[in-house]
XYZ file of C-alpha atoms in Angstrom:
268
model
C 151.115 102.484 102.528
C 153.747 99.773 102.250
C 155.424 99.576 98.828
C 154.777 95.834 98.498
C 151.056 96.308 99.188
C 150.921 99.141 96.634
C 152.541 96.909 93.989
C 150.082 94.088 94.772
C 147.136 96.478 94.411
C 148.408 97.715 91.035
C 148.887 94.137 89.805
C 145.350 93.214 90.901
C 143.942 96.202 89.000
C 145.921 95.193 85.900
C 144.506 91.662 86.193
C 141.003 93.153 86.283
C 141.788 95.162 83.139
C 143.057 91.992 81.423
C 139.724 90.376 82.287
C 137.858 93.382 80.826
C 140.009 93.184 77.680
C 139.174 89.481 77.351
C 135.456 90.216 77.614
C 135.828 92.766 74.821
C 137.526 90.204 72.595
C 134.382 88.044 72.796
C 132.487 90.558 70.639
C 132.384 88.216 67.650
C 130.609 85.599 69.749
C 127.808 87.818 71.035
C 124.961 89.878 69.535
C 125.767 93.490 68.692
C 123.299 94.688 71.332
C 125.407 93.001 73.999
C 128.316 95.372 73.277
C 126.571 98.060 75.361
C 126.371 95.591 78.237
C 130.103 94.915 77.852
C 130.813 98.672 78.062
C 128.677 99.010 81.200
C 130.332 96.005 82.852
C 133.777 97.360 81.932
C 132.911 100.705 83.536
C 131.701 99.015 86.715
C 134.753 96.767 86.961
C 137.086 99.712 86.344
C 135.304 101.794 88.992
C 135.300 99.002 91.566
C 138.951 98.200 90.880
C 139.855 101.872 91.152
C 137.950 102.292 94.421
C 139.451 99.216 96.080
C 142.973 99.085 94.638
C 144.061 102.411 93.111
C 142.250 104.963 95.298
C 144.249 104.078 98.478
C 147.478 104.533 96.474
C 146.173 107.772 94.952
C 145.470 109.203 98.420
C 149.101 108.560 99.394
C 150.444 110.576 96.445
C 150.934 113.869 98.411
C 152.892 111.979 101.073
C 155.029 110.325 98.409
C 155.827 113.665 96.764
C 156.714 115.259 100.111
C 158.929 112.264 100.875
C 160.892 113.012 97.707
C 161.439 116.606 98.910
C 162.610 115.349 102.299
C 165.489 113.524 100.638
C 166.693 116.474 98.550
C 169.947 117.783 100.106
C 169.825 121.396 101.243
C 166.052 121.630 101.663
C 164.907 123.431 104.804
C 161.598 123.590 106.670
C 160.378 126.358 108.970
C 158.063 125.394 111.827
C 156.115 128.183 113.537
C 155.532 127.396 117.195
C 153.064 128.924 119.656
C 154.346 128.061 123.122
C 152.980 128.584 126.592
C 155.081 131.000 128.663
C 155.171 128.295 131.362
C 157.479 126.188 129.157
C 161.180 126.454 129.872
C 162.247 127.937 126.527
C 165.965 127.504 127.244
C 165.588 123.775 127.930
C 163.503 123.384 124.780
C 166.099 125.243 122.722
C 168.937 123.109 124.103
C 167.015 119.940 123.300
C 166.277 121.069 119.740
C 169.838 122.288 119.176
C 171.191 118.851 120.119
C 168.981 117.113 117.515
C 170.495 116.249 114.138
C 169.180 118.511 111.404
C 168.800 121.605 113.598
C 169.553 124.935 111.869
C 168.133 127.733 114.020
C 165.605 128.632 116.711
C 164.347 132.181 117.217
C 161.784 133.713 119.561
C 159.870 136.164 117.399
C 157.134 137.535 119.615
C 154.692 137.216 122.492
C 150.917 137.478 122.887
C 149.468 138.618 126.203
C 145.697 138.147 126.689
C 144.140 140.529 129.207
C 140.451 141.510 129.169
C 138.046 143.070 126.698
C 139.035 146.725 126.463
C 136.722 149.672 126.397
C 137.658 152.580 124.120
C 139.659 154.378 126.807
C 141.665 151.286 127.739
C 142.231 150.463 124.077
C 143.688 153.910 123.422
C 145.751 153.757 126.610
C 147.480 150.444 125.785
C 148.109 151.594 122.220
C 149.837 154.685 123.610
C 151.788 153.141 126.483
C 152.863 149.722 125.172
C 155.799 151.021 123.121
C 157.193 152.832 126.188
C 157.276 149.771 128.417
C 160.212 148.161 126.618
C 162.305 149.621 123.801
C 162.919 146.098 122.468
C 159.289 145.736 121.439
C 159.899 145.963 117.689
C 156.261 146.202 116.660
C 153.051 145.682 118.548
C 149.319 145.445 117.993
C 146.487 145.948 120.468
C 143.094 144.368 119.762
C 139.715 145.358 121.186
C 139.268 141.870 122.675
C 142.246 142.551 124.948
C 145.196 140.856 123.236
C 148.624 142.472 123.117
C 150.612 141.081 120.175
C 154.265 142.067 120.429
C 157.046 141.396 117.919
C 160.519 141.166 119.463
C 163.846 142.465 118.244
C 166.423 139.887 117.170
C 168.331 138.241 120.045
C 165.837 139.539 122.610
C 164.263 136.730 124.606
C 160.620 136.267 125.456
C 161.592 135.954 129.116
C 163.027 139.481 129.130
C 160.052 140.851 127.191
C 157.516 139.263 129.531
C 159.455 140.389 132.618
C 159.394 144.000 131.422
C 155.644 143.899 130.883
C 154.986 141.928 134.070
C 156.931 144.444 136.185
C 155.018 147.334 134.626
C 151.679 145.555 135.012
C 152.317 144.824 138.695
C 153.318 148.426 139.318
C 150.238 149.872 137.569
C 147.541 147.274 138.274
C 148.963 145.541 141.319
C 148.489 142.062 139.873
C 150.417 139.417 137.961
C 149.971 137.849 134.550
C 148.256 134.478 134.505
C 149.164 133.437 130.957
C 151.091 134.515 127.885
C 152.049 132.897 124.601
C 155.505 132.815 123.060
C 155.928 132.669 119.273
C 159.033 131.050 117.812
C 160.464 129.941 114.476
C 162.315 126.637 114.210
C 164.345 126.057 111.034
C 165.480 122.497 110.332
C 166.714 120.280 107.512
C 163.799 118.778 105.584
C 165.199 115.273 106.028
C 164.795 115.620 109.827
C 161.209 116.917 109.785
C 159.664 113.730 111.195
C 162.261 113.554 113.987
C 161.576 117.117 115.130
C 157.798 116.759 114.892
C 157.917 113.633 117.089
C 160.305 115.371 119.473
C 157.958 118.341 119.818
C 154.884 116.119 120.112
C 156.469 114.314 123.060
C 156.502 117.712 124.783
C 152.890 118.440 123.812
C 153.879 120.929 121.110
C 152.411 120.978 117.590
C 153.547 123.497 114.993
C 150.808 126.026 114.237
C 152.039 126.241 110.629
C 154.897 125.128 108.398
C 156.757 126.432 105.392
C 159.248 124.741 103.095
C 159.588 122.368 100.125
C 158.031 119.389 101.931
C 154.970 121.302 103.097
C 154.601 123.160 99.789
C 154.929 119.956 97.764
C 152.272 118.244 99.889
C 149.819 121.139 99.529
C 150.486 121.616 95.798
C 149.988 117.916 95.020
C 146.900 117.759 97.205
C 145.356 120.809 95.525
C 145.782 119.374 92.010
C 144.330 115.949 92.788
C 140.868 114.906 91.666
C 138.198 114.335 94.325
C 137.847 110.662 95.236
C 134.534 110.260 93.386
C 135.999 111.742 90.182
C 139.059 109.514 90.434
C 136.863 106.417 90.739
C 134.862 107.543 87.682
C 138.144 108.054 85.802
C 139.191 104.463 86.526
C 135.780 103.397 85.227
C 136.527 105.251 81.995
C 139.870 103.400 81.824
C 137.917 100.157 82.034
C 135.726 101.290 79.115
C 138.810 102.181 77.028
C 140.348 98.774 77.713
C 137.094 97.068 76.743
C 136.925 99.046 73.462
C 140.500 98.019 72.699
C 139.453 94.398 73.219
C 136.351 94.806 71.065
C 138.303 96.227 68.136
C 141.473 94.235 68.745
C 141.082 92.162 65.586
C 140.415 95.285 63.512
C 143.571 96.841 64.909
C 145.457 93.654 64.113
C 144.252 93.628 60.506
C 145.152 97.315 60.098
C 148.610 96.703 61.573
C 149.312 93.786 59.243
C 148.202 95.786 56.204
C 150.323 98.736 57.270
C 153.420 96.558 57.736
C 152.829 94.920 54.345
C 152.519 98.365 52.745
C 155.793 99.511 54.361
C 157.672 96.372 53.203
C 156.416 96.723 49.625
C 157.374 100.395 49.568
C 160.912 99.560 50.746
C 161.297 96.950 47.978
C 160.458 99.542 45.377
């Protein structure tokens, strides 16, 4: 939301509260039974004002807090990418490296989907996978036929896939149709939007993120009241303002007496 619009909304809500306060000040000119009506009207006005003017600003609070983190020097974000093996990883890396705010890019693993294994095939791939390539740091075989392989540092997904593809062709006489490459992109928090737009232009969306911006957004979002509760809270604010208006004269009398008491005490 634009800052000017946010300020206008806040001013309009304040004007509504001034109106509620003015209604409360009319207590002396209405029957005592009408005070309940004033409270109800104040609640409704506060709720309506909160729903129309404050709730849109309230929803933007996580984005505002994450924006603050983006501008803190030294903050870093980690984007976890799941890429198709058909993408030219080297071209992508060169493009990302040339973007301001780049820190590092690392290929961390690959996932190769095959077919649903029976027990014999499951045991076979568990036994043989580590012998195909010594650079497979860790691996996991699932019953639904996925081979999840973690790569050693500085070992590319291209080399890892070539090793497996050569073995697969030799044993099964076929070729792989698809594989997924997992990578970690570390960037400066201030450049997060630039990198996300850059990746989106290539049809890539981060599967997950870590860092001050993402953490701040999630933390703020998790501590916020649901919209309905927030609107009720603004209604309560309206009631409080109305009560202040109703008892404004009493407060004024008490204040004057208190000031008079303080002055007399000082004279003594």
